PDB file of C-alpha atoms and ligand atoms in Angstrom:
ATOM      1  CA  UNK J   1      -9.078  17.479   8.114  1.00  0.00           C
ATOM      2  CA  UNK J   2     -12.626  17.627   7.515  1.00  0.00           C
ATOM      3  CA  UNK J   3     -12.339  14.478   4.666  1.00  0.00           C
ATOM      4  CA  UNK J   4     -10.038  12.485   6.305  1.00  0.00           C
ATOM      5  CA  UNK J   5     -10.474   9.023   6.840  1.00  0.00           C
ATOM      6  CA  UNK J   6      -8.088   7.615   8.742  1.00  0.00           C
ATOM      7  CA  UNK J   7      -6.838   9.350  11.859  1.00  0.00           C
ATOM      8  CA  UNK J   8      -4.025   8.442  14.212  1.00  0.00           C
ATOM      9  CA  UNK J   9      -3.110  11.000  16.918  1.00  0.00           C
ATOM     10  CA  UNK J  10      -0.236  10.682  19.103  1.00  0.00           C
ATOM     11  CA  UNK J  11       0.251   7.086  18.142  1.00  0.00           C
ATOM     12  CA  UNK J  12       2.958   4.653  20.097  1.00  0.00           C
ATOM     13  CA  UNK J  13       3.862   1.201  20.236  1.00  0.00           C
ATOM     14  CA  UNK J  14       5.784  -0.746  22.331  1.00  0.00           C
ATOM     15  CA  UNK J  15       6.568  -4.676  21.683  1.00  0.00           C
ATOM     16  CA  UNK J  16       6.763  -7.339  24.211  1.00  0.00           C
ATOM     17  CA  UNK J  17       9.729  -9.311  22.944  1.00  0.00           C
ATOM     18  CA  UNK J  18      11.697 -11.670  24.976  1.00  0.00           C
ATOM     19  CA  UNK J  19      14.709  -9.849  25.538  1.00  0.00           C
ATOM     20  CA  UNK J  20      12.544  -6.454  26.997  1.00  0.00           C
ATOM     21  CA  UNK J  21      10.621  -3.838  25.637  1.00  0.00           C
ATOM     22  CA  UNK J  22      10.683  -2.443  21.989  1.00  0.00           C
ATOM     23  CA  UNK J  23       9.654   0.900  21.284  1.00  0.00           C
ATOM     24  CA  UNK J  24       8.805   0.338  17.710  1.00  0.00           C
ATOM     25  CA  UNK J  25       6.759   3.761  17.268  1.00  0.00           C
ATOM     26  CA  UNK J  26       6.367   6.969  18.966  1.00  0.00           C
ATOM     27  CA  UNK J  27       4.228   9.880  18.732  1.00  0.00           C
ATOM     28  CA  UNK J  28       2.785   9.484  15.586  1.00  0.00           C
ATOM     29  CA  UNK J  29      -0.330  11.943  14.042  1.00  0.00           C
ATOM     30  CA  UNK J  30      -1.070  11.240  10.854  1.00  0.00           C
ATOM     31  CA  UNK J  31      -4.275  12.355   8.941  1.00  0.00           C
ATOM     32  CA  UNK J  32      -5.161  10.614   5.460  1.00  0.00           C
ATOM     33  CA  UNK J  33      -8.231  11.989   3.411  1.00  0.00           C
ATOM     34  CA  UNK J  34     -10.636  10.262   1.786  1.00  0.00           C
ATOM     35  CA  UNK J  35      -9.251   9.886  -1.350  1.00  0.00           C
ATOM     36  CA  UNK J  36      -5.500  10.003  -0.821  1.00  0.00           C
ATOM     37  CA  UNK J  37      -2.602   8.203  -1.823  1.00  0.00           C
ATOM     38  CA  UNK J  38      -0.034   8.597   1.213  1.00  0.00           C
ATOM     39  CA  UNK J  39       3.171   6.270   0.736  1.00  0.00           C
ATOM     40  CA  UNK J  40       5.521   5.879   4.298  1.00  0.00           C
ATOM     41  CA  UNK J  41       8.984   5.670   3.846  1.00  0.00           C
ATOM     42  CA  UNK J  42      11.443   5.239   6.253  1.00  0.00           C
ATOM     43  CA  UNK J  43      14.739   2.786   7.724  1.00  0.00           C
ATOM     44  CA  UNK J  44      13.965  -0.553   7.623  1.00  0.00           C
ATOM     45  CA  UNK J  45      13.122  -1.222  11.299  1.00  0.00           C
ATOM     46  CA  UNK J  46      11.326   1.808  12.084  1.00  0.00           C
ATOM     47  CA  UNK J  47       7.770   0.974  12.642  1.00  0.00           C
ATOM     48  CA  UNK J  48       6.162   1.402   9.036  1.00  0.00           C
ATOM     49  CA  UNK J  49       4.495  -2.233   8.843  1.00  0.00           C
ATOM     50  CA  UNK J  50       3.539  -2.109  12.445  1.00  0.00           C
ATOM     51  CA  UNK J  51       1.448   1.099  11.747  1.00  0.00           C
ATOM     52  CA  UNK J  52      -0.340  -0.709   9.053  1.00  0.00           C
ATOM     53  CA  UNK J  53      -0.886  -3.313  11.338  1.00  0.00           C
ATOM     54  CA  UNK J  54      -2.142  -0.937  13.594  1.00  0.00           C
ATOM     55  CA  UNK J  55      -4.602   0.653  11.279  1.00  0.00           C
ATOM     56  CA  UNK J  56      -5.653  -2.553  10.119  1.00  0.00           C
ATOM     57  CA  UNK J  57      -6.592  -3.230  13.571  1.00  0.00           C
ATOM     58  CA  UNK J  58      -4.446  -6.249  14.149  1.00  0.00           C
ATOM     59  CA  UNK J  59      -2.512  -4.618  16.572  1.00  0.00           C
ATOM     60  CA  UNK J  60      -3.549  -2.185  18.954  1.00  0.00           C
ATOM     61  CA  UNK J  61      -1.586   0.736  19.468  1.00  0.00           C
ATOM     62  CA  UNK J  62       0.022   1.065  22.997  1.00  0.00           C
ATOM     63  CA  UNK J  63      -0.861   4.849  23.561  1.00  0.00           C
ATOM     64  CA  UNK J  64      -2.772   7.463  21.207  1.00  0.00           C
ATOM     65  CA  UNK J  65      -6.038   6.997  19.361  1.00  0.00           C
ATOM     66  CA  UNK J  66      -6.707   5.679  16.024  1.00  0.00           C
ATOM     67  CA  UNK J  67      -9.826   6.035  13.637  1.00  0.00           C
ATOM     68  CA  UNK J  68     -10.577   5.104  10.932  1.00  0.00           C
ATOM     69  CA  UNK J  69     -13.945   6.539   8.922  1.00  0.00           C
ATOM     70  CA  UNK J  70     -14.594   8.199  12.204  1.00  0.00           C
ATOM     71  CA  UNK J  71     -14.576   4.795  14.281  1.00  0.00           C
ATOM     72  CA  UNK J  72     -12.415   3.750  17.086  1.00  0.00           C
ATOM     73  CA  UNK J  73     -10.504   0.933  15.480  1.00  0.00           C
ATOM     74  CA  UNK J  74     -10.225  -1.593  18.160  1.00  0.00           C
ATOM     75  CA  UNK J  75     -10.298  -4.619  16.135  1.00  0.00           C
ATOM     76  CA  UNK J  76      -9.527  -5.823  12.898  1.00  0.00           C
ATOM     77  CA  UNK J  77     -11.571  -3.521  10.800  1.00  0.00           C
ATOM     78  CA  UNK J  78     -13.211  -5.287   7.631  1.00  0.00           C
ATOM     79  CA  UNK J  79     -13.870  -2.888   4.788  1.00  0.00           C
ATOM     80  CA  UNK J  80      -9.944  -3.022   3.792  1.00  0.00           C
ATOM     81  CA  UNK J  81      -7.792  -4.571   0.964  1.00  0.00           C
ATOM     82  CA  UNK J  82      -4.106  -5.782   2.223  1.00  0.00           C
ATOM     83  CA  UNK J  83      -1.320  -6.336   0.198  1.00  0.00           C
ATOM     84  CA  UNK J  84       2.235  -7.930   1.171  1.00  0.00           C
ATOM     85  CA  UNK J  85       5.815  -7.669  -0.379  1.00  0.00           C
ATOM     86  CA  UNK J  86       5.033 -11.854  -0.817  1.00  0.00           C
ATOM     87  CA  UNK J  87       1.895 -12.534  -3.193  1.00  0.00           C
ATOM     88  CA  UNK J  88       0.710 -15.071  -0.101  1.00  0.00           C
ATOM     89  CA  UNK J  89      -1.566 -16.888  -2.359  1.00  0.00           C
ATOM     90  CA  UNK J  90      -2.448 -20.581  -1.167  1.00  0.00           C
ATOM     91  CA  UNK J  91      -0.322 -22.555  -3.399  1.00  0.00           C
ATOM     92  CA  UNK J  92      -3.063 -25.561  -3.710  1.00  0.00           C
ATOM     93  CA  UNK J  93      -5.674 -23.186  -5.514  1.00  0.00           C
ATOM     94  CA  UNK J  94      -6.188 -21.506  -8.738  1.00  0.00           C
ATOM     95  CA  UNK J  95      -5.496 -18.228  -9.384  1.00  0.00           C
ATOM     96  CA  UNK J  96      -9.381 -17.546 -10.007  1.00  0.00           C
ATOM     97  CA  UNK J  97     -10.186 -19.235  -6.383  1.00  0.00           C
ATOM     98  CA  UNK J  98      -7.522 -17.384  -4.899  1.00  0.00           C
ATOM     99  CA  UNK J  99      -8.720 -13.789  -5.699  1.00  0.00           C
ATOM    100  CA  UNK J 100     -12.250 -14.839  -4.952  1.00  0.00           C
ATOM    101  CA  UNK J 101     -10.649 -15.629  -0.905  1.00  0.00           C
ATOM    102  CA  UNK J 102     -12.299 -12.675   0.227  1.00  0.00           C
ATOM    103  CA  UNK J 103     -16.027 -13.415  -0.321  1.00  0.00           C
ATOM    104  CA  UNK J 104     -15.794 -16.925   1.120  1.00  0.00           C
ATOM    105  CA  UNK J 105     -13.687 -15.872   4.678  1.00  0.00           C
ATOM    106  CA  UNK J 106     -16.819 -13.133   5.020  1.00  0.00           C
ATOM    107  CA  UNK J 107     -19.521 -15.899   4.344  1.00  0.00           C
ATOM    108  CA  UNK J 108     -20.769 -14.541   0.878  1.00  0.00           C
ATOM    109  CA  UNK J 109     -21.546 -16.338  -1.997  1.00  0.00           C
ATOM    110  CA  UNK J 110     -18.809 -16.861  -4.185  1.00  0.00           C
ATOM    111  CA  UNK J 111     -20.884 -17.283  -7.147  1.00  0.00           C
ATOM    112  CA  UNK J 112     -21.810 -13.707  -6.680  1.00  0.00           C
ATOM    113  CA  UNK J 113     -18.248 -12.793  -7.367  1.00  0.00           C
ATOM    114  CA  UNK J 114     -17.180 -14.865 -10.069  1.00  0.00           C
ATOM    115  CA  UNK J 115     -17.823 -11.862 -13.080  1.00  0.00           C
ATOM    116  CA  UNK J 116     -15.767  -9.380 -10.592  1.00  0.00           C
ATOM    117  CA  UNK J 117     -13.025 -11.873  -9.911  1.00  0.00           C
ATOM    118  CA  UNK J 118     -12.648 -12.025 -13.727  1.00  0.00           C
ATOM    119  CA  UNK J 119     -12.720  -8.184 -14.525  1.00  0.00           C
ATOM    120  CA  UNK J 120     -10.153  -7.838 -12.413  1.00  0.00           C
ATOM    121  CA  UNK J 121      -8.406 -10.775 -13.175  1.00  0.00           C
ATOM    122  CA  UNK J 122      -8.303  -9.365 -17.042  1.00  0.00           C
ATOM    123  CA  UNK J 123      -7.992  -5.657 -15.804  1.00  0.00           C
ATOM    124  CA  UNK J 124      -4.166  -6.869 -14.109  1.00  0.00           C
ATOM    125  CA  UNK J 125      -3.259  -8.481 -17.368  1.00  0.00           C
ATOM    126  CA  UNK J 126      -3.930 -11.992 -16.071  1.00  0.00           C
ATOM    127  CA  UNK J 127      -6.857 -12.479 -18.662  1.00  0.00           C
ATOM    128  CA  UNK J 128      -6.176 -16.717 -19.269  1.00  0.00           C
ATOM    129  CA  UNK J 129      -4.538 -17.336 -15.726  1.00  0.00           C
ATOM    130  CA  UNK J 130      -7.644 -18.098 -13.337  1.00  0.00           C
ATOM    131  CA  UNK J 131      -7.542 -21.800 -13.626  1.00  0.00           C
ATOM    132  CA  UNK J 132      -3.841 -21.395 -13.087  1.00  0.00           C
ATOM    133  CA  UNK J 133      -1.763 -22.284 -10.173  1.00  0.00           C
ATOM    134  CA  UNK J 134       0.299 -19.899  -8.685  1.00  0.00           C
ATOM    135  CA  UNK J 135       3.468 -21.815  -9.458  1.00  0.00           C
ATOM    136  CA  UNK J 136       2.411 -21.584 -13.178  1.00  0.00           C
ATOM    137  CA  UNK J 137       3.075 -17.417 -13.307  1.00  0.00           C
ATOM    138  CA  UNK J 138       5.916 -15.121 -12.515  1.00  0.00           C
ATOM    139  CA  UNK J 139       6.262 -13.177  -9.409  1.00  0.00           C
ATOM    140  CA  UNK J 140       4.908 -10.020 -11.059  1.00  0.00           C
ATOM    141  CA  UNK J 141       1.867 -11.725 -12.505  1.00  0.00           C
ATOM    142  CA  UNK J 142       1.236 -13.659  -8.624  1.00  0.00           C
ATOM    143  CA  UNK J 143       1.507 -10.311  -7.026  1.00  0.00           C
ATOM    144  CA  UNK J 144      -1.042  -8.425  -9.460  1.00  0.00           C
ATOM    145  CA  UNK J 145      -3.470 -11.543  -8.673  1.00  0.00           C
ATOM    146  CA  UNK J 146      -2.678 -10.860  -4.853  1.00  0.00           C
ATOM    147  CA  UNK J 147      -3.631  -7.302  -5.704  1.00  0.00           C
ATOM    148  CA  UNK J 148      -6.694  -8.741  -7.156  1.00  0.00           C
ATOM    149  CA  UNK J 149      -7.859 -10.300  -4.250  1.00  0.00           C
ATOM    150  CA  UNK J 150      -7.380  -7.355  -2.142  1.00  0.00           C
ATOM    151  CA  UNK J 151      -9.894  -5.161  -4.477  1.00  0.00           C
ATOM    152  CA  UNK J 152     -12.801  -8.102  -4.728  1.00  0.00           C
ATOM    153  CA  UNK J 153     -14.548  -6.637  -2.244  1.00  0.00           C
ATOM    154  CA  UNK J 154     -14.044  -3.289  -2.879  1.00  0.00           C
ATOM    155  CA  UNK J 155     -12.289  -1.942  -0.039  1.00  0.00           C
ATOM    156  CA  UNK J 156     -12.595   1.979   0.513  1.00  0.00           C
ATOM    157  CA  UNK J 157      -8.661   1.465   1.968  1.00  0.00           C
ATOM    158  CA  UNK J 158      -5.823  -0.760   0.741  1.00  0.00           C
ATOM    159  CA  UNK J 159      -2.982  -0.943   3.067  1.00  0.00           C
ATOM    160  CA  UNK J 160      -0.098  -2.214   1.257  1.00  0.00           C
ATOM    161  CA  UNK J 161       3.360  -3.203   3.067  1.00  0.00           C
ATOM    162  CA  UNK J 162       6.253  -2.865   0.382  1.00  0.00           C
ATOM    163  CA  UNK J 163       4.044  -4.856  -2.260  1.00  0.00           C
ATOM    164  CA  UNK J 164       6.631  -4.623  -5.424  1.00  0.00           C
ATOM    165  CA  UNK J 165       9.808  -4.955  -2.940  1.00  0.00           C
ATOM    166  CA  UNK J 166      10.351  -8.036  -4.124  1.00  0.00           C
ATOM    167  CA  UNK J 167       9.874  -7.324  -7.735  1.00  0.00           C
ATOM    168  CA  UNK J 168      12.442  -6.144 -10.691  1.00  0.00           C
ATOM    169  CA  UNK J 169      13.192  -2.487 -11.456  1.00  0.00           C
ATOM    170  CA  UNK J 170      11.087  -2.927 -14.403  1.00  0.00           C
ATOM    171  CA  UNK J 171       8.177  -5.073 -13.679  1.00  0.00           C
ATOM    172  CA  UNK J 172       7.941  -2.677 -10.839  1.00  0.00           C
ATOM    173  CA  UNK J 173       7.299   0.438 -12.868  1.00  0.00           C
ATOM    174  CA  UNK J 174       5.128  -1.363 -14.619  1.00  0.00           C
ATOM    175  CA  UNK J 175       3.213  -2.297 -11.609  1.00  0.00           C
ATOM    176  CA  UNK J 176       3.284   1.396 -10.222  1.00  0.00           C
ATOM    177  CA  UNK J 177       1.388   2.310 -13.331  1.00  0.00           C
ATOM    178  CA  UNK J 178      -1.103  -0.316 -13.288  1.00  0.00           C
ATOM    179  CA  UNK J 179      -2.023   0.588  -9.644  1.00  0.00           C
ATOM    180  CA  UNK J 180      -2.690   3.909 -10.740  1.00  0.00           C
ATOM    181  CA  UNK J 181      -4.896   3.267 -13.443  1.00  0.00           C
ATOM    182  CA  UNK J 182      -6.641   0.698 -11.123  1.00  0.00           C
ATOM    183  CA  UNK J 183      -6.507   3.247  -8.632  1.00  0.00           C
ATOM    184  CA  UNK J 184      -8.819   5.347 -10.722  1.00  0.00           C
ATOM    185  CA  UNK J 185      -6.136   8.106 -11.648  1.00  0.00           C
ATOM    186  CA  UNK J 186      -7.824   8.847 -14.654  1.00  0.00           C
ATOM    187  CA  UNK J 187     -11.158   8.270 -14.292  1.00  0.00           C
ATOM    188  CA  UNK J 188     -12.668   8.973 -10.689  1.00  0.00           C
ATOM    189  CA  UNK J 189     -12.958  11.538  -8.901  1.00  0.00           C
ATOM    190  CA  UNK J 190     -10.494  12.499  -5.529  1.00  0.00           C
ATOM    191  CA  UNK J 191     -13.529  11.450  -3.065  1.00  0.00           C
ATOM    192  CA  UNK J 192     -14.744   8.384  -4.997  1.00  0.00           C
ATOM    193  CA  UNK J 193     -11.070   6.567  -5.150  1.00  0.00           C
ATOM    194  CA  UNK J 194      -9.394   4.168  -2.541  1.00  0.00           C
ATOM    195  CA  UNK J 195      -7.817   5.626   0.530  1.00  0.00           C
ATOM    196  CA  UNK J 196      -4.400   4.117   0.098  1.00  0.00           C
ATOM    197  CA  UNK J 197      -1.386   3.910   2.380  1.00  0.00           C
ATOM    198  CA  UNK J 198       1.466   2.474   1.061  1.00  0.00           C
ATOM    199  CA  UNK J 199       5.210   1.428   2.317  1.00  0.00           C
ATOM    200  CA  UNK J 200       7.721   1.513   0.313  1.00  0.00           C
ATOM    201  CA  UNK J 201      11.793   1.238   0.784  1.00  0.00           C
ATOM    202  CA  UNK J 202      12.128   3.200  -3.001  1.00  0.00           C
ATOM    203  CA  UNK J 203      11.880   6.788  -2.799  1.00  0.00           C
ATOM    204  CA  UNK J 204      11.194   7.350  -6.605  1.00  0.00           C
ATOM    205  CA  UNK J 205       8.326   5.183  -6.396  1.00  0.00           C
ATOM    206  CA  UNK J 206       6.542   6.704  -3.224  1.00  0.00           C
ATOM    207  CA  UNK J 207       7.487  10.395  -4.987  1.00  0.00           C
ATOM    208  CA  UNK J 208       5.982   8.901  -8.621  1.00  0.00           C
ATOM    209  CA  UNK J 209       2.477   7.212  -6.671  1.00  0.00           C
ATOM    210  CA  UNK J 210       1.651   9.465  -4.167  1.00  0.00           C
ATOM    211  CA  UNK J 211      -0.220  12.579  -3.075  1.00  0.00           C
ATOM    212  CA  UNK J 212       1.882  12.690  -0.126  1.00  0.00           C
ATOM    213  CA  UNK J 213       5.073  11.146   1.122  1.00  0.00           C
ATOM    214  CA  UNK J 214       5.638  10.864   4.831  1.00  0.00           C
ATOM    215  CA  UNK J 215       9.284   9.777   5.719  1.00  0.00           C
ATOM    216  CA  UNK J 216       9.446   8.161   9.075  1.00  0.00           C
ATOM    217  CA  UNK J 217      12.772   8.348  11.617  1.00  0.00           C
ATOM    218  CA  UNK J 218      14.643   5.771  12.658  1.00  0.00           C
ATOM    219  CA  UNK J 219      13.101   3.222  15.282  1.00  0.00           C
ATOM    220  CA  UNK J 220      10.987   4.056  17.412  1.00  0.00           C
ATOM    221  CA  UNK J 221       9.750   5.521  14.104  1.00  0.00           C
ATOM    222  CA  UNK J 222       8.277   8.926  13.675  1.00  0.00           C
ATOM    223  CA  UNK J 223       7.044  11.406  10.955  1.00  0.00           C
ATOM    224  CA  UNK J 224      10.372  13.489   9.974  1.00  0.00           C
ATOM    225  CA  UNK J 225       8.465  15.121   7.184  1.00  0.00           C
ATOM    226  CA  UNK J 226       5.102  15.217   5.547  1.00  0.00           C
ATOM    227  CA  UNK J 227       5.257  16.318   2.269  1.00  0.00           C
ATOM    228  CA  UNK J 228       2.827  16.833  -0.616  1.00  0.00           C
ATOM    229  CA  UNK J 229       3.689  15.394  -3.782  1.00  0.00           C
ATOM    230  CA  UNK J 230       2.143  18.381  -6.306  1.00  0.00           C
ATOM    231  CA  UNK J 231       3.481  16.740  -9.312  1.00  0.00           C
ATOM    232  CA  UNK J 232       0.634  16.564 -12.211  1.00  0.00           C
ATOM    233  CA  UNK J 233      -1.758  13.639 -12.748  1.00  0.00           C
ATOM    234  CA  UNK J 234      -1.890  11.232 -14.343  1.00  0.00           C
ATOM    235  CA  UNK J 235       1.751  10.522 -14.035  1.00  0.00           C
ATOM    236  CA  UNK J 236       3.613   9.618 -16.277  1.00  0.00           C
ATOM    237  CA  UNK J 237       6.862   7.726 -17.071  1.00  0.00           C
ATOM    238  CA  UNK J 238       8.663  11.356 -18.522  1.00  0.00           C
ATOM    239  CA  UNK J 239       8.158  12.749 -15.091  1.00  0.00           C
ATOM    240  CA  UNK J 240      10.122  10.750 -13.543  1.00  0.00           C
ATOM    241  CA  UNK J 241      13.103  12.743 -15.911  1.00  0.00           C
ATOM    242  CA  UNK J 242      11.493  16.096 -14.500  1.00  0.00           C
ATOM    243  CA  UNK J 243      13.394  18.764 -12.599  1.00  0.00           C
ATOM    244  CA  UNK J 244      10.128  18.267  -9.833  1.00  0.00           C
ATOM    245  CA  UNK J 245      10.302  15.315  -9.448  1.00  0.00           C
ATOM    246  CA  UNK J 246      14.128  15.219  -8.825  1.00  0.00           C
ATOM    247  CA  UNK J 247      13.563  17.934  -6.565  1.00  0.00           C
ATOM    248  CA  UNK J 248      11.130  16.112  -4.257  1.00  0.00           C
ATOM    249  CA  UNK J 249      13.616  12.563  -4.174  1.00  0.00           C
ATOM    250  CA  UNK J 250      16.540  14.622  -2.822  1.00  0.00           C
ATOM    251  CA  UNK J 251      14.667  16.577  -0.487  1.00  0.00           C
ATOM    252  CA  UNK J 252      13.262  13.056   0.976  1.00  0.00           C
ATOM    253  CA  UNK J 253      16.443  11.824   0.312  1.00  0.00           C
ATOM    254  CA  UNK J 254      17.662  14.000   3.031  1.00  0.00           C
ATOM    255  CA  UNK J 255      15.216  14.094   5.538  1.00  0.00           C
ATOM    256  CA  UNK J 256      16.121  10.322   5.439  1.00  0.00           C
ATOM    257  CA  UNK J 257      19.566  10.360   5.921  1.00  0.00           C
ATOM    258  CA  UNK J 258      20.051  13.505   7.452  1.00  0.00           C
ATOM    259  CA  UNK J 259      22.253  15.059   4.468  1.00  0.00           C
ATOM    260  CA  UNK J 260      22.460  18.667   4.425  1.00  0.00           C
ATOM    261  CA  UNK J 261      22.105  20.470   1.197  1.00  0.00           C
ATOM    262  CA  UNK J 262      25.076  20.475  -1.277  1.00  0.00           C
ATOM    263  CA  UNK J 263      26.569  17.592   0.991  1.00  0.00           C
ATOM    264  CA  UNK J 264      28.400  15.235  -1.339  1.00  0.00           C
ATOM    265  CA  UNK J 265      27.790  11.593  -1.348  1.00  0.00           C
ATOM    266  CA  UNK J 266      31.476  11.162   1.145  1.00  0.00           C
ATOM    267  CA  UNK J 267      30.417  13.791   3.511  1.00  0.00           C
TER     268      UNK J 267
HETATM  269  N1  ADP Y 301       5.917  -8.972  17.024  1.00  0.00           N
HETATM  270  C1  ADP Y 301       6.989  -8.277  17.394  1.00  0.00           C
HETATM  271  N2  ADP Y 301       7.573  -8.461  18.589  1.00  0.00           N
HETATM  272  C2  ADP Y 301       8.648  -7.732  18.972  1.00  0.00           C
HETATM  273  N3  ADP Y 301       9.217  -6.801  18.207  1.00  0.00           N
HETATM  274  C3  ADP Y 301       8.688  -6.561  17.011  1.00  0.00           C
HETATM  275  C4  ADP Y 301       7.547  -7.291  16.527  1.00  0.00           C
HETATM  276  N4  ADP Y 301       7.248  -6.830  15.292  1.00  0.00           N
HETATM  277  C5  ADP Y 301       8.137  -5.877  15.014  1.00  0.00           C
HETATM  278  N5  ADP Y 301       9.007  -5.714  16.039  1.00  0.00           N
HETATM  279  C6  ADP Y 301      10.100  -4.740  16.101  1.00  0.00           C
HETATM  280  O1  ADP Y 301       9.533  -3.442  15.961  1.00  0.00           O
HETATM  281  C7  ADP Y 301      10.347  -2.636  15.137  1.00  0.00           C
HETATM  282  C8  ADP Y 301       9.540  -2.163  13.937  1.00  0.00           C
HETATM  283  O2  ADP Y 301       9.231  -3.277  13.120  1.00  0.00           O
HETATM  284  P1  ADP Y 301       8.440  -3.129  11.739  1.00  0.00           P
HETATM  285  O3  ADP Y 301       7.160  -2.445  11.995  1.00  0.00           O
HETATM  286  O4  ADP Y 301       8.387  -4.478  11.119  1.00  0.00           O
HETATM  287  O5  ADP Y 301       9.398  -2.142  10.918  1.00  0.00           O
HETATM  288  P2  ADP Y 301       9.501  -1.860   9.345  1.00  0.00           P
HETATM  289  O6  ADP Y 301       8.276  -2.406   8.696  1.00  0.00           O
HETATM  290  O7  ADP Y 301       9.609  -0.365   9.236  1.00  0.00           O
HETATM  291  O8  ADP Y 301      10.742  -2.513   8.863  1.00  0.00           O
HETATM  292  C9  ADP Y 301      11.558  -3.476  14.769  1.00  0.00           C
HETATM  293  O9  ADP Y 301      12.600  -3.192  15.664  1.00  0.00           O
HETATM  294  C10 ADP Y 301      11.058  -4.892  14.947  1.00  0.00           C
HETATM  295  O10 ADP Y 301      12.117  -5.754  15.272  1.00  0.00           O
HETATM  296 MG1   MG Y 302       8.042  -3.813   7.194  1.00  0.00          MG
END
């Protein structure tokens, strides 16, 4: 892909762990535009937050080649946002000097950051919460400011391991929608939004986020299907109800657990 900015080809990793080897991945080639919303979904244990570690750079891969913008990535690569399934926010600051993290762990001035910290702060809904401590708001409202402090720099790529798994049904809808609209679904265009790769267990909300959904096999993980999501933007909460959109779950549905058509939920 001419556009694409990260690129992993023939990927594998195998972990040291005590008791022998683990082959965690294998094989993978993945190519992500510039641009593109990609969600992984797959069996727990099969690899999908060790290839965001990998593309991070935390971890390097233990065959296969993996770029990102066109470099080698052979250590932790700065110019992304991460985001957890726990808000990890350091319980001792406020909300305000959490989000602003970023800028001081790269050396910048923080003061420089202060009127983006709050924009963002007030774009997530937590308009009144920066002198806050994170014990003081919900889980939802802790994981928006986590989401926060992954865009104060503003990454070209967020990486983002399960981030509402540990959310509600409900706040998590409501989550998937603000990431879109922070995501620039309305108003940028393709090539000037965030590269995003994102995990998640739910296949509604990797069919309702993404541009593509890429459902991994069981460990050592790798891709079973790559599949573009063609579904209109923005998206909306009534397409969820579409025939599409049901269409797309089942087949990933499927592919995951290896259900042939018409198969009935005992089969
Ligand atoms: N640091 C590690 N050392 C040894 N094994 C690991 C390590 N991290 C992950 N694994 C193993 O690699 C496999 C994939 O793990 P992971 O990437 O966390 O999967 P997922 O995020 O899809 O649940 C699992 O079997 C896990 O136990
Ligand atoms: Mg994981």
């Amino acid at each position: 892909m001419a556009d694409s900015l990260i690129d992993l080809s023939g990927v594998g990793m195998t972990y040291q762990a005590a008791s022998g080897p683990v082959e965690a991945l294998a094989g993978i080639s993945l190519e992500v535009g510039q641009g593109e919303f990609v969600s992984l979904v797959g069996p727990s244990g099969c690899g999908k937050s060790t290839l965001l570690r990998i593309v991070a750079g935390l971890r390097p891969a233990t065959v296969g080649t993996v770029t990102v913008g066109g470099r080698t990535v052979a250590q932790p690569i700065p110019d992304i946002g991460m985001v957890f399934q726990a808000p990890i926010l350091l319980k001792w600051r406020s909300i305000l000097d959490n989000v602003l993290l970023p800028a001081e762990l790269a050396g910048k001035e923080k003061r420089a950051y202060w009127a983006r910290a709050h924009e963002l702060l007030e774009m997530a809904g937590l308009h009144g919460f920066a002198e806050k401590l994170p014990r003081e708001l919900s889980g939802g409202m802790q994981q928006r400011a986590s989401l926060c402090r992954a865009l104060l720099l503003d990454p070209p790529l967020l990486l983002m391991d399960e981030p509402f798994g540990a959310l509600d049904a409900m706040t998590r809808d409501d989550m998937a929608l603000e990431l879109l609209r922070i995501w620039g679904e309305r108003d940028l265009a393709r090539d000037q939004r965030k590269t995003v790769l994102f995990v998640t267990h739910s296949i509604g909300e990797a069919v309702f986020l993404s541009d593509r959904v890429v459902v991994m096999s069981p460990r050592p993980g790798r891709i079973a299907a790559d599949l573009r999501i063609d579904l209109p933007r923005p998206r909306t909460v009534e397409l969820r109800a579409s025939e599409a959109f049901g269409q797309l779950s089942l087949e990933i549905f499927r592919t995951l657990t290896g259900r042939a058509v018409g198969a009935t939920g005992a089969a």
